[in-house]
Coordinates of C-alpha atoms and ligand atoms in Angstrom, one line a residue:
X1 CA -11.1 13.4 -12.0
X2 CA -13.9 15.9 -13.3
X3 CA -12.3 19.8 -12.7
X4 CA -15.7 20.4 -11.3
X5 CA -15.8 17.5 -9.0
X6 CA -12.1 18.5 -8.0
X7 CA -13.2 22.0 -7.2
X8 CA -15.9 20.6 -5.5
X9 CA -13.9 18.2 -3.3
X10 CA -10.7 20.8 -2.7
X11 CA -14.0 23.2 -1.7
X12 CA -14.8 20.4 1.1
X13 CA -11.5 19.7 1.9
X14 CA -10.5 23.2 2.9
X15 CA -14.0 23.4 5.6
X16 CA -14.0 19.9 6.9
X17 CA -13.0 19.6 10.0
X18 CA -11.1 16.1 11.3
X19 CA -14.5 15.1 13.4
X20 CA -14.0 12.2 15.9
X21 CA -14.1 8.7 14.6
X22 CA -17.7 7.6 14.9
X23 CA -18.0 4.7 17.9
X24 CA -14.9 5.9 19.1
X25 CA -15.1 6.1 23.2
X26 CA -14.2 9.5 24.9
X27 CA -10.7 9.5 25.6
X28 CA -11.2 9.6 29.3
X29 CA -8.0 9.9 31.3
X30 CA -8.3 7.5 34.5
X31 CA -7.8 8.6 38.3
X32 CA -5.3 6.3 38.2
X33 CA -3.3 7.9 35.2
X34 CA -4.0 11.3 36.5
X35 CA -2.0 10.9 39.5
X36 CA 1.4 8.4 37.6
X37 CA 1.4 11.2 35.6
X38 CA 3.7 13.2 36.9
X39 CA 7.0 12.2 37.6
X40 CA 10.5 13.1 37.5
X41 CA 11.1 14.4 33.8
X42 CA 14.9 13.0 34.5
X43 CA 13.6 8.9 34.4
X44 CA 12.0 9.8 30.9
X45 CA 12.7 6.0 29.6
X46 CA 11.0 7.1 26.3
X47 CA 12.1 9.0 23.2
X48 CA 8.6 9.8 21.9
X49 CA 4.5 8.8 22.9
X50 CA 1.8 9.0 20.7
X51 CA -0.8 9.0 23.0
X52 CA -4.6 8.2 23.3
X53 CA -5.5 7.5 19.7
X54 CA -6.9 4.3 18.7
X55 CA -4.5 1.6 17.8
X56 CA -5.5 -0.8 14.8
X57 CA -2.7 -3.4 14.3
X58 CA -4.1 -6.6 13.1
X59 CA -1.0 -8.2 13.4
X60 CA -1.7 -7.8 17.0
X61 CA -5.5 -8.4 16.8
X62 CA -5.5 -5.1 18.2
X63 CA -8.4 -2.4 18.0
X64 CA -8.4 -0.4 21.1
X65 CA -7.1 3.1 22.3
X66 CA -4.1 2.9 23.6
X67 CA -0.1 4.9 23.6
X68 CA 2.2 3.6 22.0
X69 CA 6.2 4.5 23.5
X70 CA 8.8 4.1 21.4
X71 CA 12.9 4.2 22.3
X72 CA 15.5 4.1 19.9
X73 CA 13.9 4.1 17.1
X74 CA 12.1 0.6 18.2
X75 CA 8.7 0.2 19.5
X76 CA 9.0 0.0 23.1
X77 CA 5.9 -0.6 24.6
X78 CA 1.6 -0.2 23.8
X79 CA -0.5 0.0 26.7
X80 CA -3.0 1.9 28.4
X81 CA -2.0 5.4 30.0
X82 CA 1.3 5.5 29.9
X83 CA 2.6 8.5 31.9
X84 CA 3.6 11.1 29.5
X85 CA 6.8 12.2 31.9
X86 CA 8.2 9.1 30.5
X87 CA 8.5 10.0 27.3
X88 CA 10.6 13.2 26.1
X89 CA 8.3 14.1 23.9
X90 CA 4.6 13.7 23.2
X91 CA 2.2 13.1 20.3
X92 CA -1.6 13.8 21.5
X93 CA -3.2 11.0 18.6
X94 CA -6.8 11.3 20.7
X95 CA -9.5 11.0 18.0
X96 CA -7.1 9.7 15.4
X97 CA -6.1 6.1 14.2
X98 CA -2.9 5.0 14.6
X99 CA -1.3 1.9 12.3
X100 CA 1.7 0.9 11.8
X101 CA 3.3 2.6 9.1
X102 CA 1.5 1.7 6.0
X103 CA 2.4 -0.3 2.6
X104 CA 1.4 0.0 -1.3
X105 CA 2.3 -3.3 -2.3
X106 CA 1.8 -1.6 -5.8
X107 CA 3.4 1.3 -7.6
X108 CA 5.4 2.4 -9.8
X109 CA 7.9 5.6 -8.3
X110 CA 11.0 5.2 -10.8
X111 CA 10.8 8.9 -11.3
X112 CA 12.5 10.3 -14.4
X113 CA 13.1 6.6 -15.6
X114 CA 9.9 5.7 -16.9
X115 CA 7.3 7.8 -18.6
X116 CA 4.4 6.8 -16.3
X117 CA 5.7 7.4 -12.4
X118 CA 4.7 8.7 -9.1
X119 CA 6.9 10.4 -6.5
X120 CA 8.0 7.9 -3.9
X121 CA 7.7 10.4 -0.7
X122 CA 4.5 12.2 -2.3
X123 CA 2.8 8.3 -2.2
X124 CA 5.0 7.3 0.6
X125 CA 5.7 9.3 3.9
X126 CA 3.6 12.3 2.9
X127 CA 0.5 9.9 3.1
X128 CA 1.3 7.6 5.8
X129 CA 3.3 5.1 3.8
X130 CA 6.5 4.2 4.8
X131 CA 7.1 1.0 2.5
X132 CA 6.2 0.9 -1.2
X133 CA 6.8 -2.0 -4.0
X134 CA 7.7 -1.1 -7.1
X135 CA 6.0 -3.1 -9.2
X136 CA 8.0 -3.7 -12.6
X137 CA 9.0 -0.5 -13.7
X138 CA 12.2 -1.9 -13.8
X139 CA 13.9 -5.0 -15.6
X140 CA 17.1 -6.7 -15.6
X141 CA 18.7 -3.7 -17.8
X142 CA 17.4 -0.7 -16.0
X143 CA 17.1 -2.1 -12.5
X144 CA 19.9 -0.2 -10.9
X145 CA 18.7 3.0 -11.8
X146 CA 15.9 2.7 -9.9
X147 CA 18.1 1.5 -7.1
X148 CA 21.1 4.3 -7.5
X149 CA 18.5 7.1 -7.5
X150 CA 15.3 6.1 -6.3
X151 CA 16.1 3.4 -3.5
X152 CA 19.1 4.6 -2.1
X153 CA 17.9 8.9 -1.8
X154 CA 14.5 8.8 -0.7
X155 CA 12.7 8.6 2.4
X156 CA 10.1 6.4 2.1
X157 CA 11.3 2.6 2.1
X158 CA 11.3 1.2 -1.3
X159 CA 11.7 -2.5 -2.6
X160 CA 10.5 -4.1 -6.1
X161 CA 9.4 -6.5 -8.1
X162 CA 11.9 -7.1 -11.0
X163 CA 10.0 -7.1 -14.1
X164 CA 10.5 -10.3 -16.5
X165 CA 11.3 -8.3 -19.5
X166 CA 14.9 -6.7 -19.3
X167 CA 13.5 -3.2 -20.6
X168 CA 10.7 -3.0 -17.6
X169 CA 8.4 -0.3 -18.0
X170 CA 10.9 2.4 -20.4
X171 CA 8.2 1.1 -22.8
X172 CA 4.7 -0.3 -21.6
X173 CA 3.9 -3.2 -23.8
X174 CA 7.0 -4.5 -22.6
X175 CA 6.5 -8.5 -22.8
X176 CA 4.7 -8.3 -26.3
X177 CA 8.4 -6.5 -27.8
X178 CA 10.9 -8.7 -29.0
X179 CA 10.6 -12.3 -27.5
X180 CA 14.3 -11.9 -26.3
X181 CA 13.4 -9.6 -24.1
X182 CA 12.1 -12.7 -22.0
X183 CA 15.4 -13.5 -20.3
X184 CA 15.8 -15.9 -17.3
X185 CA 19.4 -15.9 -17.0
X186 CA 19.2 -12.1 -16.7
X187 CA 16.5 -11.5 -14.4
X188 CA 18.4 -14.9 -11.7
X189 CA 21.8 -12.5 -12.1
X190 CA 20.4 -9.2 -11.4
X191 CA 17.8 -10.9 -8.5
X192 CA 21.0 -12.8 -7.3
X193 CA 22.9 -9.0 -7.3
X194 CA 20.3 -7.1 -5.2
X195 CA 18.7 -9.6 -3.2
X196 CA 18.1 -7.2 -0.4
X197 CA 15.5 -5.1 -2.8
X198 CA 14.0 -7.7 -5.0
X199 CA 11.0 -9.4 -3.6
X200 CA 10.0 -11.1 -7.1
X201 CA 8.9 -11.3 -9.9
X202 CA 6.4 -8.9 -12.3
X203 CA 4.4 -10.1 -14.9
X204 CA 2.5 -8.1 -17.2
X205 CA 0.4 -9.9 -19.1
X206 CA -2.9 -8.0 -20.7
X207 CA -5.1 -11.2 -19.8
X208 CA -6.4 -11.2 -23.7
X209 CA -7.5 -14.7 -24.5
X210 CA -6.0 -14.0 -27.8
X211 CA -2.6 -14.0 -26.5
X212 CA -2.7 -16.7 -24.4
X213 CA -0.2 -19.0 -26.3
X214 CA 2.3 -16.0 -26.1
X215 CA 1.3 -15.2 -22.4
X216 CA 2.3 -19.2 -21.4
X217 CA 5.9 -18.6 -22.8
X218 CA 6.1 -15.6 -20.7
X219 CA 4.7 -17.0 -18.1
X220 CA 6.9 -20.1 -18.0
X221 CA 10.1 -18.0 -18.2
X222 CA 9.1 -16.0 -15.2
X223 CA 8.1 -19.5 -13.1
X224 CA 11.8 -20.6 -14.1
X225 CA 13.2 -17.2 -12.6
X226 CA 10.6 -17.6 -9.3
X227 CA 11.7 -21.2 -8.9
X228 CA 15.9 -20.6 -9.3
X229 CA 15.1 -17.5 -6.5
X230 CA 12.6 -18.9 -4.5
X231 CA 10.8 -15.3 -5.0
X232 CA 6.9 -15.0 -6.0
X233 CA 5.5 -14.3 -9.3
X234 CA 2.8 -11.1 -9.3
X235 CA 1.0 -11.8 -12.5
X236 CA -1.4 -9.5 -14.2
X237 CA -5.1 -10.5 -14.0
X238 CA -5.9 -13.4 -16.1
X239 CA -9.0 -15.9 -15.9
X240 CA -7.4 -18.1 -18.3
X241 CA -7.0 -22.0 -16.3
X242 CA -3.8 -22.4 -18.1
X243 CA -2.1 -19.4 -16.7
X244 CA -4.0 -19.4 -13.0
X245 CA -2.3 -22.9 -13.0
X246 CA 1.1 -21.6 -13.2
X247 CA 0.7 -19.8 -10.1
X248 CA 1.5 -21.0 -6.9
X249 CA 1.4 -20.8 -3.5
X250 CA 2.9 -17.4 -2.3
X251 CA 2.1 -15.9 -6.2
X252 CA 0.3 -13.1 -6.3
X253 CA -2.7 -11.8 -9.1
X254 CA -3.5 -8.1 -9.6
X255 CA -6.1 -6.1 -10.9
X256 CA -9.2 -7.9 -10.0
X257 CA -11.3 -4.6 -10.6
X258 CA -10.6 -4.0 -14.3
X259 CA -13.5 -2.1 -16.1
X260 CA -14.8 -5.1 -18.8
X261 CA -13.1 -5.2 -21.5
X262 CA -12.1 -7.5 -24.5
X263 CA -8.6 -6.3 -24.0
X264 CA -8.1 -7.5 -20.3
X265 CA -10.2 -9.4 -17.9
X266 CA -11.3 -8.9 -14.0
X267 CA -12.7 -11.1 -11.7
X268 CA -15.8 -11.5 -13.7
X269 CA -14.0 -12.8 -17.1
X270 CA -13.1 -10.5 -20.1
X271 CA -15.5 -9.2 -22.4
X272 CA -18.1 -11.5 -21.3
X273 CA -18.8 -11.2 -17.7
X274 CA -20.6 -13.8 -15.3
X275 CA -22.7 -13.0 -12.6
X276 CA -20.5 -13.9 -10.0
X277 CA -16.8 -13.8 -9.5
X278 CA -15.3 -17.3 -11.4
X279 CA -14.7 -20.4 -10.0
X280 CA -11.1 -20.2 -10.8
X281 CA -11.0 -17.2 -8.7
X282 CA -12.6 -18.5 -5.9
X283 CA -10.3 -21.6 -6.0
X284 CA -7.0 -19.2 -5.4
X285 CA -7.8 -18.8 -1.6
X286 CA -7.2 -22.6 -1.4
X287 CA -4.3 -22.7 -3.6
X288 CA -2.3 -20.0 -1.2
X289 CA -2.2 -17.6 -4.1
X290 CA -3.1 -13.9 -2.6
X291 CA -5.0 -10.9 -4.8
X292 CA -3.9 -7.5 -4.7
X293 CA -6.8 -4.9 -4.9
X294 CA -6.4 -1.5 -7.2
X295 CA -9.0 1.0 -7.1
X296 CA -9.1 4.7 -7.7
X297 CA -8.2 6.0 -11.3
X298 CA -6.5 2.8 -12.8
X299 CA -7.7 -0.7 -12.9
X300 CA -10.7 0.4 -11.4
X301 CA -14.4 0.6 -12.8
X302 CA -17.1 0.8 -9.5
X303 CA -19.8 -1.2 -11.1
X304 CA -17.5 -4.2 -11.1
X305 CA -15.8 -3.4 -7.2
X306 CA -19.4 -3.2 -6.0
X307 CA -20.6 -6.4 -8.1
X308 CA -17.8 -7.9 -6.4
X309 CA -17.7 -6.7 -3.0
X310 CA -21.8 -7.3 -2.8
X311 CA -20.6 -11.0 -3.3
X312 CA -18.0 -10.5 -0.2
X313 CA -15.0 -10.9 -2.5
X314 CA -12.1 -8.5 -1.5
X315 CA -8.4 -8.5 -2.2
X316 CA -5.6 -9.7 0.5
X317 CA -3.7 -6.2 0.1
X318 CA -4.6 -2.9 -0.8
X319 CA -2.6 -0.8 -3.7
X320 CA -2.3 2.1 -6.0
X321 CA -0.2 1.4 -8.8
X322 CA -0.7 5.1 -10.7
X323 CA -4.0 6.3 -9.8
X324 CA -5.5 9.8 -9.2
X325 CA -6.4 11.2 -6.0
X326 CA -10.0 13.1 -6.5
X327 CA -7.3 16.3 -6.5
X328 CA -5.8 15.3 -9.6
X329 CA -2.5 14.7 -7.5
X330 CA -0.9 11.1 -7.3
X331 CA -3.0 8.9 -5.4
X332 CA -1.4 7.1 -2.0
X333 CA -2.9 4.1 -0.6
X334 CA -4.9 6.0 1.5
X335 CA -7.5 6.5 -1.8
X336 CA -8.0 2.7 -1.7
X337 CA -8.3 2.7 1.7
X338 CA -11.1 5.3 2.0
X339 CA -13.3 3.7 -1.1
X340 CA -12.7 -0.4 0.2
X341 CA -14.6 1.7 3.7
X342 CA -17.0 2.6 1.4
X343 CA -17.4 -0.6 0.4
X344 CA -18.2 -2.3 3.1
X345 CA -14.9 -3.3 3.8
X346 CA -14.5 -3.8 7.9
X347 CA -12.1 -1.1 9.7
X348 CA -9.5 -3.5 10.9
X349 CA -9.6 -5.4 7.5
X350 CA -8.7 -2.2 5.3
X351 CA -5.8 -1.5 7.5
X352 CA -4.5 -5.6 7.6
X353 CA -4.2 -4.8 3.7
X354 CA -2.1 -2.5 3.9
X355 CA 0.2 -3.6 6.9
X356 CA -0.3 -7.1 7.5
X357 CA -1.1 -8.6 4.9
X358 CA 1.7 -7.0 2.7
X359 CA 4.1 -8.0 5.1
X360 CA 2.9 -11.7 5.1
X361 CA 2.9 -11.6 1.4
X362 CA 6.3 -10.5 0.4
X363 CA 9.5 -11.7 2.6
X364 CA 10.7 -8.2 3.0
X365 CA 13.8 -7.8 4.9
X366 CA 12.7 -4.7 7.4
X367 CA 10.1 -6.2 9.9
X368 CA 7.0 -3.6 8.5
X369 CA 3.3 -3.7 9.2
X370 CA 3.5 -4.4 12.7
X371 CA 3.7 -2.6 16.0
X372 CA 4.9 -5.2 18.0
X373 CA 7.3 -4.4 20.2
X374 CA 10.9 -4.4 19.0
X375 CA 10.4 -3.9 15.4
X376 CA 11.5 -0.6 13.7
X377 CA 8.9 1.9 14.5
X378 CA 7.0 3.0 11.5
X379 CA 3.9 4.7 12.9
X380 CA 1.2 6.2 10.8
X381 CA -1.5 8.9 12.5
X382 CA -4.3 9.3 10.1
X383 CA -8.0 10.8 10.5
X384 CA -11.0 9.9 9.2
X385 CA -12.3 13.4 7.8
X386 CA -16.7 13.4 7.5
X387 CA -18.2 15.4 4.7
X388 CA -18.7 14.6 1.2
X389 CA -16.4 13.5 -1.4
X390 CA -16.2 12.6 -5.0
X391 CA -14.3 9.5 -6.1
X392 CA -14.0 8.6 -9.9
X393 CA -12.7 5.7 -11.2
X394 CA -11.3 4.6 -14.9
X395 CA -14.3 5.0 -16.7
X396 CA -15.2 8.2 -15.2
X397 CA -17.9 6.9 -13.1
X398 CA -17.8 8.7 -9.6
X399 CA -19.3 8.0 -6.1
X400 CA -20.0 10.0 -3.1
X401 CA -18.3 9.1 -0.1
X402 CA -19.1 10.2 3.3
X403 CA -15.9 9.5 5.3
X404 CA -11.9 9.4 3.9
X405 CA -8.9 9.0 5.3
X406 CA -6.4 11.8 5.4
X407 CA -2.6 11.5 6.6
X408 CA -2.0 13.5 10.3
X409 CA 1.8 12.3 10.7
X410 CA 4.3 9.6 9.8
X411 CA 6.4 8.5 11.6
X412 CA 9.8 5.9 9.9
X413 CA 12.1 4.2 12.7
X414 CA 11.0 6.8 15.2
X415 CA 11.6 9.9 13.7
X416 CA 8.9 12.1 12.4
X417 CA 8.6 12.5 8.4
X418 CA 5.4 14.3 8.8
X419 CA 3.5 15.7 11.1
X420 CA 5.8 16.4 14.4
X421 CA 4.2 18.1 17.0
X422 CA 5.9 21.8 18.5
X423 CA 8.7 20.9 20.1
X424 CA 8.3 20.6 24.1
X425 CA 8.3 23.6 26.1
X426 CA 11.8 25.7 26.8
X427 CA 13.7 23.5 29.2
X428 CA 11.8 20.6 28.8
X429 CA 13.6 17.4 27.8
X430 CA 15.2 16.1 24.8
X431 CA 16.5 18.2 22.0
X432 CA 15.0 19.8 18.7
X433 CA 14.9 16.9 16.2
X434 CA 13.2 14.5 17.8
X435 CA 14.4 10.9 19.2
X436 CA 17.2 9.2 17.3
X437 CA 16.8 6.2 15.9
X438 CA 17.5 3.5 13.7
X439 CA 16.8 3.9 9.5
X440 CA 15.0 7.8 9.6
X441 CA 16.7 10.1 7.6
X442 CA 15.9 13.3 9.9
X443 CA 14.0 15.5 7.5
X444 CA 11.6 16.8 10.0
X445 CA 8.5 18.7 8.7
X446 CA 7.4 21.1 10.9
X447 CA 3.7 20.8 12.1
X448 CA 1.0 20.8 10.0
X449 CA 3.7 20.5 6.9
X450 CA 2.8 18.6 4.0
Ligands
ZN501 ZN1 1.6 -1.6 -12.2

């Protein structure tokens, strides 16, 4: 966040080059492949292979290099060398990581409608994101805003949690108002309206012991709307019994990192902080109840991600909610990502929390975080730059990182969003704009576009 640490890090980002991913084998192109390669442009079965990058999709138990063909806006096919005259055109991924497309199971994008926002696309496609949850800026009275101008015009795939006070986020101590604010019949009418963009329930307490007897009111309205809908509850982070008790299976608690504090609470407790992460914490696992993970600028103090992550204690999913980029711009998932690497969070388990795990968590109606074949392809191509890089946090505290992740190209039901390589050759196959497909919306960026 510091301007000199910014300077710093735009000073490194404009010199560092997108090195190879360390422990990544040599792309080595077989005999074999050599000579399938070419065939008969004319049998191109493929609209589009991104070819030779390394392919993490835990939902596959997949970690490997390997193409990946897709047709008609649908994953076709991932195997070794495919022949590239099969597809029409080509993406060469070698040295890159390719995921499925990736999702914030946390933010807040109602641009214009609520004072604190980020830009859908900005935190979505431009980043590798092509699914985002808004998380509560909306309530049962402001709801189709987001969904008339937000939802239905941009890019990037956007659902929400419906928050359970009717004025959402327009202002932020939102459940603490007017107590009939707290409105179940409401929230069941407007869930039972827009099913097809509600995935539950958001609830956001500020985990003050102080509050709890208003926070159980609260908390039992929003258990009668998650019960009538059958939709989860994401609660705020609390360590009080009574509240974790509401919570069940398929419930969701978020901000586990919170700087201590008397006025909220992390995984530690509130003002007074144990040694190691509570017992009423640890008990969630059991209970089916998943944690979503924050880090960057909000939510976020490293002495208590470290303390935590030292213990091996890390969140199902990965998210933003509004955070800072080390450039002062809006942070994507992709911050997160590059500082749960840093610490010490495996490869394969960074990317299952922002694909597979979100997926498993909320019942969303597109098939996302997956590359198996037949589901809508939503492809992310990202590179893990090497240098040095400052990453702050809430209190102001920074780190230097030695690796992050940057965005190459995105890719939403087969069409590019970011990132498209020059079109093929004069003559060669397939048309300007890329394969058709299912769900894109056919803005295509040319290369190297942000
Ligand atoms: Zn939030």
């Amino acid at each position: 966040m510091s301007q000199s640490n910014r300077r710093a890090f735009l000073g490194q980002l404009g010199s560092a080059a997108a090195l190879g991913i360390p422990g990544l084998r040599q792309a080595a192109v077989s005999p074999q492949a050599a000579t399938a390669a070419p065939q008969p442009s004319a049998s191109a079965s493929y609209d589009l292979l991104i070819a030779g990058g390394r392919v993490i999709d835990p939902s596959q138990k997949l970690s490997a290099e390997r193409d990946i063909a897709i047709a008609g806006g649908k994953i076709a096919r991932i195997a070794e060398n495919i022949p590239p005259a099969q597809a029409r055109q080509v993406f060469d991924a070698k040295g890159k990581i390719v995921t499925p497309g990736l999702v914030d199971m946390h933010t807040h994008v109602y641009k214009y409608g609520i004072t604190l926002n980020v830009d859908s696309d900005v935190v979505g496609f431009q980043s590798g994101v092509t699914t985002v949850l808004d998380c509560g800026s909306t309530g049962a009275a402001s709801f189709l805003g987001l969904r008339k101008y937000v939802m239905e015009t941009v890019a990037t795939r956007v659902y929400a949690l419906l928050n359970i006070s009717t004025i959402g986020l327009i202002v932020t101590n939102e459940i603490y108002l007017d107590p009939a604010m707290i409105n179940a019949r409401a929230a069941i009418q407007t869930i039972s309206n827009n099913r097809d963009r509600i995935m539950g329930i958001k609830v956001r307490v500020n985990g003050k012991h102080s509050d709890l007897a208003h926070d159980l009111e609260v908390m039992k309205t929003a258990r009668e709307v998650a019960d009538a809908t059958g939709l989860p509850i994401m609660m705020h982070w609390s360590v009080e019994p009574e509240m974790l008790a509401i919570l069940k299976r398929g419930d969701i608690l978020a901000h586990p990192f919170n700087p201590p504090s008397p006025n909220s609470s992390n995984l530690f407790g509130g003002d007074t902080q144990a040694e190691k992460v509570l017992p009423q914490i640890l008990a969630l696992k059991d209970r089916g109840i998943f944690t979503d993970g924050q880090l960057a600028t909000t939510h976020h103090s490293w002495e208590v991600s470290e303390k935590a992550t030292k213990q091996g204690w890390f969140p199902d999913s990965i998210s933003t909610d509004i955070s800072r980029a080390p450039d002062g711009s809006p942070a994507s998932v992709l911050v997160p990502m590059t500082e749960f690497l840093h610490l010490g969070m495996p490869l394969e388990q960074v990317i299952a929390g922002v694909t597979m795990n979100p997926a498993r968590i909320m019942n969303f109606p597109e098939k996302v975080g997956t590359l198996e074949p037949g589901v809508t392809a939503d492809v992310a191509v990202l590179d893990l730059q090497q240098g040095s890089f400052d990453y702050g946090d809430q209190t102001r505290q920074t780190r230097t990182l030695k690796q992050q992740f940057v965005a190459a190209a995105t890719v939403k039901g087969g069409i590019f969003l970011k990132g498209a390589p020059p079109a093929a050759g004069r003559g060669g196959p397939g048309g300007p704009g890329g394969p058709g497909g299912a769900g894109g919306r056919g803005t295509v960026p040319g290369p190297g576009g942000r």
